[in-house]
Short mmCIF file of C-alpha atoms (C1' of nucleotides) in Angstrom, two decimals:
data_model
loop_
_atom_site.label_atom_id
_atom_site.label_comp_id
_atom_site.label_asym_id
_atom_site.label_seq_id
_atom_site.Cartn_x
_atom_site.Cartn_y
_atom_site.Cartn_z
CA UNK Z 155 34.18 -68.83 -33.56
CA UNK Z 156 35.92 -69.38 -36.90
CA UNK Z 157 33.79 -72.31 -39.43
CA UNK Z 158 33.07 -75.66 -37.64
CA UNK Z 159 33.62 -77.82 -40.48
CA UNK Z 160 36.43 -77.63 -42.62
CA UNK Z 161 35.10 -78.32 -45.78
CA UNK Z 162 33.15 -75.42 -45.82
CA UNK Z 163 36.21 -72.82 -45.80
CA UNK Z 164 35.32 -69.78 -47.81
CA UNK Z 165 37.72 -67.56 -46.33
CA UNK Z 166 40.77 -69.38 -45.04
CA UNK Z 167 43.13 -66.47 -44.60
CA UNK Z 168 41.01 -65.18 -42.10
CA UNK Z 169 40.15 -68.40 -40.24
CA UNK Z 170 44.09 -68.67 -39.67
CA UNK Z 171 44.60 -65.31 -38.49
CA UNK Z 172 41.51 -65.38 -36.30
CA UNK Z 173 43.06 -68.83 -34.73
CA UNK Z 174 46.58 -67.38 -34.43
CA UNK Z 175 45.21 -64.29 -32.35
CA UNK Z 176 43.16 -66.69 -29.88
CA UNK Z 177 46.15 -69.21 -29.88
CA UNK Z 178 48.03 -65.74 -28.29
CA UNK Z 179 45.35 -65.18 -26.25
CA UNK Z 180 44.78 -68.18 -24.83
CA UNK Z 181 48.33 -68.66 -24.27
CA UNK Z 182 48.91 -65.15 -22.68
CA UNK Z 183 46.14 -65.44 -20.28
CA UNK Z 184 47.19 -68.86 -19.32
CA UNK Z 185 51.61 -67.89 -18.50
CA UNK Z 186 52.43 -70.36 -21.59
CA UNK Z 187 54.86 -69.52 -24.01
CA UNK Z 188 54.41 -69.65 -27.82
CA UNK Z 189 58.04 -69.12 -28.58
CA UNK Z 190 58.80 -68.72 -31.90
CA UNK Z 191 59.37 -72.43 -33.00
CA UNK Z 192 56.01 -73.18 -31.28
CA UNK Z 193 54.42 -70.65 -33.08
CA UNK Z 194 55.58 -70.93 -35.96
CA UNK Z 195 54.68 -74.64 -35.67
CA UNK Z 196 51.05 -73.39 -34.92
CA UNK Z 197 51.12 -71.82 -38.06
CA UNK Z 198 52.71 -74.57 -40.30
CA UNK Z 199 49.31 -76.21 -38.89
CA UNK Z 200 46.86 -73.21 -39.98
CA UNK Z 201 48.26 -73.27 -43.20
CA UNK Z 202 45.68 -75.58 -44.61
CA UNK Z 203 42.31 -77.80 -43.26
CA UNK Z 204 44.51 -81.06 -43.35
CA UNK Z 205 47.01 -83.13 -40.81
CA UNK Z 206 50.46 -83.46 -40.92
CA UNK Z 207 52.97 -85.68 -39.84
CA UNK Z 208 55.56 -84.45 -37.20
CA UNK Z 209 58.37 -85.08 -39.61
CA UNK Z 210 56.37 -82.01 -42.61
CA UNK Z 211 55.85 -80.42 -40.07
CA UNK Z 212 59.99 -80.60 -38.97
CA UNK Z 213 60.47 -80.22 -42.73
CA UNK Z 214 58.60 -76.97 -42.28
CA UNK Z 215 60.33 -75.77 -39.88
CA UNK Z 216 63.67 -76.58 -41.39
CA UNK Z 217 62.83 -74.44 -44.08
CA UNK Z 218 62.48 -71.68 -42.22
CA UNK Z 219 65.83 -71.92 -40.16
CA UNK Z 220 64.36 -73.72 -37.03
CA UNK Z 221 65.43 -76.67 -36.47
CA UNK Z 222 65.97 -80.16 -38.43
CA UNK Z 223 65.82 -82.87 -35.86
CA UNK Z 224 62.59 -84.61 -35.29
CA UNK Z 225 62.31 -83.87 -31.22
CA UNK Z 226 61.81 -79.95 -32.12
CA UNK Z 227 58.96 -80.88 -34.37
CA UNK Z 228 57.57 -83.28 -31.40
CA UNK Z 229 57.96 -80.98 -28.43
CA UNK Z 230 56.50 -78.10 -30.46
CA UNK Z 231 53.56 -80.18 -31.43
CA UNK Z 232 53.48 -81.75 -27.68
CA UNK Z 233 53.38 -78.26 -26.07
CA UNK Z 234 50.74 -77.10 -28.66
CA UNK Z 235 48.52 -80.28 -27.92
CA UNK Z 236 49.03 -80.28 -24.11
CA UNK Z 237 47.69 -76.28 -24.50
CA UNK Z 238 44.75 -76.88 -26.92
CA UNK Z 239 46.09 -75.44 -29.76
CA UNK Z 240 46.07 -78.83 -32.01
CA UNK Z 241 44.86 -82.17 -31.98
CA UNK Z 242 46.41 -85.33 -32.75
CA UNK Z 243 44.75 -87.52 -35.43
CA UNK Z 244 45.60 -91.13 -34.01
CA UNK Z 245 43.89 -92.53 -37.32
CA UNK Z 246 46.60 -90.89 -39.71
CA UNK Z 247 49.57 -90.39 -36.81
CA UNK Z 248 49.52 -86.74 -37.46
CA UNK Z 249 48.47 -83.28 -36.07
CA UNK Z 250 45.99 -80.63 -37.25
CA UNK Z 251 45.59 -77.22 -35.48
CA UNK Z 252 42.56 -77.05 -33.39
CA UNK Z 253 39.45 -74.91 -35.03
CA UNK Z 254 38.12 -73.33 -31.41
CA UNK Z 255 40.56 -73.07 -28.97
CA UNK Z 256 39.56 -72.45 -25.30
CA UNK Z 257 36.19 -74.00 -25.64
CA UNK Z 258 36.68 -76.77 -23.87
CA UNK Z 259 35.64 -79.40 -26.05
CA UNK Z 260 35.47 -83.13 -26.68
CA UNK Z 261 37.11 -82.96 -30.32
CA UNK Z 262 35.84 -85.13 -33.36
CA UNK Z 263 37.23 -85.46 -37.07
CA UNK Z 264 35.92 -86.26 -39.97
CA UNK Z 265 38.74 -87.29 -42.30
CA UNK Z 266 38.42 -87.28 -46.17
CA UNK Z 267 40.76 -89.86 -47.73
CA UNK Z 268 40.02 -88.00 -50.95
CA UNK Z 269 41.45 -84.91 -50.44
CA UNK Z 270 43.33 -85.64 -46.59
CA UNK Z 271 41.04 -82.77 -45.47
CA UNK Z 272 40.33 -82.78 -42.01
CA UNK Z 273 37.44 -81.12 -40.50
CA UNK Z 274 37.08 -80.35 -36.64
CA UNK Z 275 33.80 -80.76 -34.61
CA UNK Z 276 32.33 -81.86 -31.46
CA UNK Z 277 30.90 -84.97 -29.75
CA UNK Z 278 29.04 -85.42 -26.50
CA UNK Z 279 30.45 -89.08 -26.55
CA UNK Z 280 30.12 -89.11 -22.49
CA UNK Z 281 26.61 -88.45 -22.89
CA UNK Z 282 26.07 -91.39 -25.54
CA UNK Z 283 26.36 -95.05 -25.31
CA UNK Z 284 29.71 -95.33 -24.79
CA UNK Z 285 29.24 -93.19 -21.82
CA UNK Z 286 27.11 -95.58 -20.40
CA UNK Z 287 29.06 -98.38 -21.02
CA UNK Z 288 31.78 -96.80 -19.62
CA UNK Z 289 29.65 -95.84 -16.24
CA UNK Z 290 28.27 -98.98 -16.28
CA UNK Z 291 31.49 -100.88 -16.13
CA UNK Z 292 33.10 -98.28 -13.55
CA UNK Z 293 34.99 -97.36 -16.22
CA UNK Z 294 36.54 -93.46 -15.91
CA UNK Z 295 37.17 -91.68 -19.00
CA UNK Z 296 40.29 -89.57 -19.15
CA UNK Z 297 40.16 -88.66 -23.27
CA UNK Z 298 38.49 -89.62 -26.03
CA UNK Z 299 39.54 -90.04 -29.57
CA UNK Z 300 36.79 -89.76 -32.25
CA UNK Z 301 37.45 -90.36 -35.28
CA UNK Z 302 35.61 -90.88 -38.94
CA UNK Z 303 36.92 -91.45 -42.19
CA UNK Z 304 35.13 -91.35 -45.58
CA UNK Z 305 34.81 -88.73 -48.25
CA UNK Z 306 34.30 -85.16 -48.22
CA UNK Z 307 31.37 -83.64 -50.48
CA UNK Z 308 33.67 -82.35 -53.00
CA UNK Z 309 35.62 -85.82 -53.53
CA UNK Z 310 32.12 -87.95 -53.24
CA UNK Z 311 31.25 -85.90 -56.67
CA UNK Z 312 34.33 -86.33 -57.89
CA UNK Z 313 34.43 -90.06 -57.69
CA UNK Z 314 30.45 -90.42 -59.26
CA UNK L 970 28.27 -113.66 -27.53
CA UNK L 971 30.60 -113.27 -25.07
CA UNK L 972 30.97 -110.73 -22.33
CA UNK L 973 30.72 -107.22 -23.72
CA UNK L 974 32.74 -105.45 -21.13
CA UNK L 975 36.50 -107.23 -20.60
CA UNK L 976 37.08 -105.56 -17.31
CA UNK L 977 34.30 -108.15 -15.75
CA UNK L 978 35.54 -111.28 -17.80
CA UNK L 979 35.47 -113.76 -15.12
CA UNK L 980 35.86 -116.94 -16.86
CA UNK L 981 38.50 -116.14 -20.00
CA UNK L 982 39.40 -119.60 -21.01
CA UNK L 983 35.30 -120.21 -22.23
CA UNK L 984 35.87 -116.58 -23.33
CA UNK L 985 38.82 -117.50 -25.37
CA UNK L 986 37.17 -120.84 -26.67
CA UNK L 987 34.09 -119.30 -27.85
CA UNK L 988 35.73 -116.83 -30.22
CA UNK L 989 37.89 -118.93 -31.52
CA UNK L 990 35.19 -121.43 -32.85
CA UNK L 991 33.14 -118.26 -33.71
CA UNK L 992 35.85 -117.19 -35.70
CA UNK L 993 36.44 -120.70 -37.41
CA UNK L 994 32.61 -120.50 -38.53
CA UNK L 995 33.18 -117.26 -39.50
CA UNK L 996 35.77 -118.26 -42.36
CA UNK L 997 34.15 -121.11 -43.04
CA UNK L 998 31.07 -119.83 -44.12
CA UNK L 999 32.87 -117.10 -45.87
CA UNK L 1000 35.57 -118.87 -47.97
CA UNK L 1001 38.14 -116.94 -45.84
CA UNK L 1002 41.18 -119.38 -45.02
CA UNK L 1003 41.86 -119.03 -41.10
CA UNK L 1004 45.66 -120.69 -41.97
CA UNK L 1005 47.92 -121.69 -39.26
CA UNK L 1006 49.80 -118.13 -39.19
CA UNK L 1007 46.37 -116.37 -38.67
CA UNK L 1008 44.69 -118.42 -36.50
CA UNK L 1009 47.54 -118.71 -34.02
CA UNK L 1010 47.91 -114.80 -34.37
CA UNK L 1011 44.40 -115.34 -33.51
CA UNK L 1012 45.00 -117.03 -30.26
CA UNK L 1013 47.55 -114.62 -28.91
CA UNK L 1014 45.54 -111.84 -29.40
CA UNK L 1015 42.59 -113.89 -27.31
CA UNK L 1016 44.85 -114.88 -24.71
CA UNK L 1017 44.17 -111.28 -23.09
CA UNK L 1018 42.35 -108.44 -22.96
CA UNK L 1019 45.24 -106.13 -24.23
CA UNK L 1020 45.89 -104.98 -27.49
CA UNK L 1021 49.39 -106.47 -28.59
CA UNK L 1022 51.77 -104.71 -30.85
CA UNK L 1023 52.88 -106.17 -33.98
CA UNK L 1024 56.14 -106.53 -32.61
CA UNK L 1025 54.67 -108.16 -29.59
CA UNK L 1026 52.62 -110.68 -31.53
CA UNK L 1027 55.50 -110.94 -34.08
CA UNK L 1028 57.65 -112.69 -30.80
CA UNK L 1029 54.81 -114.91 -29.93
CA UNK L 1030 54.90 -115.89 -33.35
CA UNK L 1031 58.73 -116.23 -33.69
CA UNK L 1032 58.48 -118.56 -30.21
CA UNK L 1033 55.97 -120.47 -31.99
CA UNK L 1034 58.42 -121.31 -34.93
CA UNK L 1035 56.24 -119.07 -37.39
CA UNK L 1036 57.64 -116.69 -38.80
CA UNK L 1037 60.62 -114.06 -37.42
CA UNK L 1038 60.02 -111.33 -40.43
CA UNK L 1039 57.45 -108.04 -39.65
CA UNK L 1040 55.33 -108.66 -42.82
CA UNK L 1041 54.22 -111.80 -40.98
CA UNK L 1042 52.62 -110.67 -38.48
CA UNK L 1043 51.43 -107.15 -40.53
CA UNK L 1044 49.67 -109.72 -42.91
CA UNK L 1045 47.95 -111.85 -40.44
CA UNK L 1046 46.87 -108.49 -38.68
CA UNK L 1047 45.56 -107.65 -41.84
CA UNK L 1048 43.59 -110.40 -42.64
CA UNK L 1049 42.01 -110.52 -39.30
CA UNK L 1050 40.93 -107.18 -39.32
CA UNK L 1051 39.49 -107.28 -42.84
CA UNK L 1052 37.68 -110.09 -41.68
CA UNK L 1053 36.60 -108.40 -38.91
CA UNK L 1054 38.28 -110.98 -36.13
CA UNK L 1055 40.45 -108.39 -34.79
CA UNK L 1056 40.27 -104.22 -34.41
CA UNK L 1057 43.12 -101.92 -34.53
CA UNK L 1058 43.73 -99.79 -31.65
CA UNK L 1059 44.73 -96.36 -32.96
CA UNK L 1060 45.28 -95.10 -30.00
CA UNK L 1061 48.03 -97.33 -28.85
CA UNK L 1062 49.10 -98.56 -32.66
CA UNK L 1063 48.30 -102.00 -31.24
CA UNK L 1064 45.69 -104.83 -32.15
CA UNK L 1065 43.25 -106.89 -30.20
CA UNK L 1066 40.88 -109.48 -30.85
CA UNK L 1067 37.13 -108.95 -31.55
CA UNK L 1068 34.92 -109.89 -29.04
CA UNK L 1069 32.09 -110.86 -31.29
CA UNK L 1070 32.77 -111.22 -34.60
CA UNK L 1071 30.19 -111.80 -37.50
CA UNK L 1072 27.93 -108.87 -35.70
CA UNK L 1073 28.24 -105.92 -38.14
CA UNK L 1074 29.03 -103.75 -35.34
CA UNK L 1075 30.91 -100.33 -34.48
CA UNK L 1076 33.39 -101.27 -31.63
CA UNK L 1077 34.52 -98.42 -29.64
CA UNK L 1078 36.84 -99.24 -27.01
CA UNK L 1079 37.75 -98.18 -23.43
CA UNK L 1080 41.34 -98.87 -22.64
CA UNK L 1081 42.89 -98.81 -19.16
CA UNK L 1082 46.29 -97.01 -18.89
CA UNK L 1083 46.70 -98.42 -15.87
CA UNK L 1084 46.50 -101.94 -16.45
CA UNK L 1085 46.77 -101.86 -20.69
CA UNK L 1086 43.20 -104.04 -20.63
CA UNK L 1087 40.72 -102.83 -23.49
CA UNK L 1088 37.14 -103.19 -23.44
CA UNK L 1089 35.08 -103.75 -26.85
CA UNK L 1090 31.74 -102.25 -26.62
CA UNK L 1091 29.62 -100.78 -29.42
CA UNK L 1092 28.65 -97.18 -30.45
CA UNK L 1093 25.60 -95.83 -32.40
CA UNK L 1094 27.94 -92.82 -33.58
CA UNK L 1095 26.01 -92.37 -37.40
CA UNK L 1096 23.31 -91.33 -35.06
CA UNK L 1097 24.46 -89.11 -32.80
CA UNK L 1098 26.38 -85.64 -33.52
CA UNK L 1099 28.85 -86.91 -35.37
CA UNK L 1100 27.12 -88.47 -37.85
CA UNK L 1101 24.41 -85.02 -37.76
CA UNK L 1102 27.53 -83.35 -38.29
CA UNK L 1103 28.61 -85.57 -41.32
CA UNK L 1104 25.34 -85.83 -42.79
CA UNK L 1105 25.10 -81.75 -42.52
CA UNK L 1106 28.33 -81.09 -44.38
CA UNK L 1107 27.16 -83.71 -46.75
CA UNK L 1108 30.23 -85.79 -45.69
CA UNK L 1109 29.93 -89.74 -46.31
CA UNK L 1110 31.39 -91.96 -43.13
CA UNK L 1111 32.95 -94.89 -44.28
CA UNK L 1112 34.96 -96.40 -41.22
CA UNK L 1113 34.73 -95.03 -37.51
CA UNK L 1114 37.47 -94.74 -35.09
CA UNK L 1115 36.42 -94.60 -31.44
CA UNK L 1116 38.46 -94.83 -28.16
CA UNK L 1117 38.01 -93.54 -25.00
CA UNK L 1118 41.52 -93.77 -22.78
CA UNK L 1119 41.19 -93.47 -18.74
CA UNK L 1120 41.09 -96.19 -15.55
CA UNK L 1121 39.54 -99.33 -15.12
CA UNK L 1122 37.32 -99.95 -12.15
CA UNK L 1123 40.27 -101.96 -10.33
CA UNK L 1124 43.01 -99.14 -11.14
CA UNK L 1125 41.23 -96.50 -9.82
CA UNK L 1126 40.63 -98.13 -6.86
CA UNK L 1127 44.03 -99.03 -6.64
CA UNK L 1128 45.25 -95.72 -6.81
CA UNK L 1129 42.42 -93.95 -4.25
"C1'" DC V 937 49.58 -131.79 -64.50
"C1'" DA V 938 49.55 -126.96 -66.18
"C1'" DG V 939 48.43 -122.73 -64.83
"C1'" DC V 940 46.44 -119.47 -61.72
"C1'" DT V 941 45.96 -117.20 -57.28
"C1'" DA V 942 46.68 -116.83 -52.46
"C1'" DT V 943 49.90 -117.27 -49.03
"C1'" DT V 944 54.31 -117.31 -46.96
"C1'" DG V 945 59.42 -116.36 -46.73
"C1'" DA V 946 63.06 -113.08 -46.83
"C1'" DT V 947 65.59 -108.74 -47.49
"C1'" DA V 948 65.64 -104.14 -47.28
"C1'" DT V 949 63.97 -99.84 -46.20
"C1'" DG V 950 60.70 -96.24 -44.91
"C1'" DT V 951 58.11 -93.79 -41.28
"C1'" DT V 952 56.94 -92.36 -36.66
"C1'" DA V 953 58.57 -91.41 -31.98
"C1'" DT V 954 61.53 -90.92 -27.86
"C1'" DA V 955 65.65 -91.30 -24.60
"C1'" DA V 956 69.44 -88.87 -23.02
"C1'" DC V 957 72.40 -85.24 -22.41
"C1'" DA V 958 74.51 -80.65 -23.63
"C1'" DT V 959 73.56 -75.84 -24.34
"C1'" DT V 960 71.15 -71.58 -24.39
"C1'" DC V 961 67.54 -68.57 -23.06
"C1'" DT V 962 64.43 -66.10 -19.57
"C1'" DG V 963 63.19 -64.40 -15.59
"C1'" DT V 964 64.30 -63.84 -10.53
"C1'" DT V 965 67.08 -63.06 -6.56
"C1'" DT V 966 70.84 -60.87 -4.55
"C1'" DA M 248 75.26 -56.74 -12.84
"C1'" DA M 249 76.23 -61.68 -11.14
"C1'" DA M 250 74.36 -65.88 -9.67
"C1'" DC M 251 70.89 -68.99 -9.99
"C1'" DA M 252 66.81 -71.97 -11.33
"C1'" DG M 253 63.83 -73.61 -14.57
"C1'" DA M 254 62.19 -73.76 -19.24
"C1'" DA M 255 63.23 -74.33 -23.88
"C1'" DT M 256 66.16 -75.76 -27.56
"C1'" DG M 257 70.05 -78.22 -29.93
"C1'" DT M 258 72.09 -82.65 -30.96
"C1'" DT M 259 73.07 -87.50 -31.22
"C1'" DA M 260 71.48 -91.81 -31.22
"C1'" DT M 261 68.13 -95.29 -31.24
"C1'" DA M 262 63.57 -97.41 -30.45
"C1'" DA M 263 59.12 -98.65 -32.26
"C1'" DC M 264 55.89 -99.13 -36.00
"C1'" DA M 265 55.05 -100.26 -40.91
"C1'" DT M 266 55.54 -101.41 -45.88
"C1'" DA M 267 57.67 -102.23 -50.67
"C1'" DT M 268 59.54 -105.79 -53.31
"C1'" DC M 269 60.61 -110.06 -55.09
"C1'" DA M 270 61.22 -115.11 -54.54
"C1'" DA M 271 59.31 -119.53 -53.14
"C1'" DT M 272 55.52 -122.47 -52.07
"C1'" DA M 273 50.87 -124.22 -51.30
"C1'" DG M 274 46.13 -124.94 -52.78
"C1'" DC M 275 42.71 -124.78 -56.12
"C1'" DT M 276 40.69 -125.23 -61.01
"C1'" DG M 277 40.40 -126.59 -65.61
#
DNA sequence: CAGCTATTGATATGTTATAACATTCTGTTT
DNA sequence: AAACAGAATGTTATAACATATCAATAGCTG
C-alpha cells in the first residue's frame, strides 16, 4: 500500500507510479478500459496530493491534445470514480485520485485549506453512531461522504 | 428538541413551530438580526424535510415578493448557516434547516434518494478514526462534512 | 441629524455539470 | 474481410450552482 496520509509524502514519484500500476491492474482484472484519455486523466490526478476541478483537469487534458470540452473531463472522471480509481470531494466539487485502490474501503478526507492538500484515509462510519442512527431509523446506507476540513501540520506552523 | 430522525416526524407543523421560535431566541440572545428575507428563507427550508436548492428557495422567495436576484437567497443561506439555523448539504449542493439549533453539535445527515428527505442526526467523528487519523498526522479539524446517501425505511419498502 | 455599518437591490459574470446527438473505435460474428 | 453491436469519444448547446461588484437603503450610535 502506498502512504495513507498525504501529508506525509516523502517519495511522491513513486506513490504515483505504484498507483498507476494497480489502477492497470485493477482495471485489467476487472474487463475495464483505461483508454488513453482515462488514463491520462488518472494521471493528471496522481500528479499531486490535492483535488481538482473537472474543468483543470479538462484544461489538462487539453494540453496534451485530448480533448477541450467539459463532458470528456466528466466521463473520464465518472468512469474513474465508478471503478475506484478516484474520489469525489463533495466539500470542494472536485476529484482526487484514490490512494489504495481495490481495498474496498469507506473513503475519508482530510482537507487542508492551507495548502488544498488532500489526504485519503478510512472510516468505519457504519460501525459508529451514525450507523446506528441509521439502523435505528431503518435507514439503508448506499455511500458515505466523509469529509474534514482544517489545516495540515505544515500550514498550522505556518500560520503560528 | 425536536425529533432527531425526520423520516419518523409525525407531527411537522409543531415540528416546524418549534424551530422557528428556537431560532428567534437564538438571534435574540445573540444580537443576530433574523430579518424578514432570512427568516422567511427560514420557513421554507422548515416546511420539509428536504434540502432545497438555492434556486429552489430563490422561487419561494421570488413568489413571496422578496427578492428575484441569486445573491438573495446565497446571503440568507449564508447567514443561516453561520448562525448555525441551517446546514449545507454537500452532497446534493442544497440546504436544509437545522433541527436543533443552539446545540453545538456535528450534524451528519442521511438523505433518501428515493424520496429527497434528509435526516439530521449527530456524529462523534473527533473521536473515532477520523479524528485518530487527524490527530496522528498532527492535522487540526476545523469543520466536518458528513453524509451518508441510501433509502429511507418507506422507499425501500416501496421498492421490495 | 451626521456618520457608520449591516442589509438589500441589481447587474453581470464565473464556475460546475449534463443533455443530446453525431462520429469513431473495438471486438465479434459471419 | 464485411457487417454488426456496443463502448467510447467528439461536439454543440444549455442547465444548474455560485459570487464579484457597486448602488441604494435601513438601523444603530454618538
Amino acid at each position: 500500500m502506498p502512504h495513507t496520509i498525504g501529508f506525509q509524502c516523502a517519495d511522491h514519484s513513486r506513490c504515483k507510479t505504484t498507483s498507476l500500476a494497480q489502477a492497470e491492474a485493477h482495471c485489467a482484472s476487472r474487463g475495464l478500459r483505461l483508454t488513453p484519455v482515462r488514463r491520462r486523466t488518472l494521471e493528471i490526478l496522481l500528479a499531486e496530493h490535492r483535488a481538482l476541478g473537472a474543468y483543470d483537469v479538462l484544461a489538462h487534458l487539453a494540453d496534451a491534445g485530448m480533448g477541450s470540452q467539459p463532458p470528456v473531463a466528466y466521463r473520464a472522471l465518472d468512469f474513474l470514480v465508478k471503478a475506484g480509481l478516484a474520489h469525489k470531494i463533495e466539500a470542494l466539487n472536485a476529484y482526487t485520485a484514490c490512494m489504495h485502490p481495490g481495498h474496498d474501503h469507506t473513503p475519508a478526507f482530510l482537507i487542508c485549506r492551507g495548502c488544498q492538500t488532500v489526504a485519503e484515509t478510512d472510516t468505519t462510519l457504519a460501525n459508529g453512531r451514525l450507523g446506528a442512527a441509521a439502523r435505528g431509523a431503518g435507514f439503508v446506507i448506499e455511500h458515505t461522504v466523509v469529509e474534514a476540513t482544517g489545516l495540515c501540520p505544515a500550514c498550522t506552523e505556518e500560520r503560528a
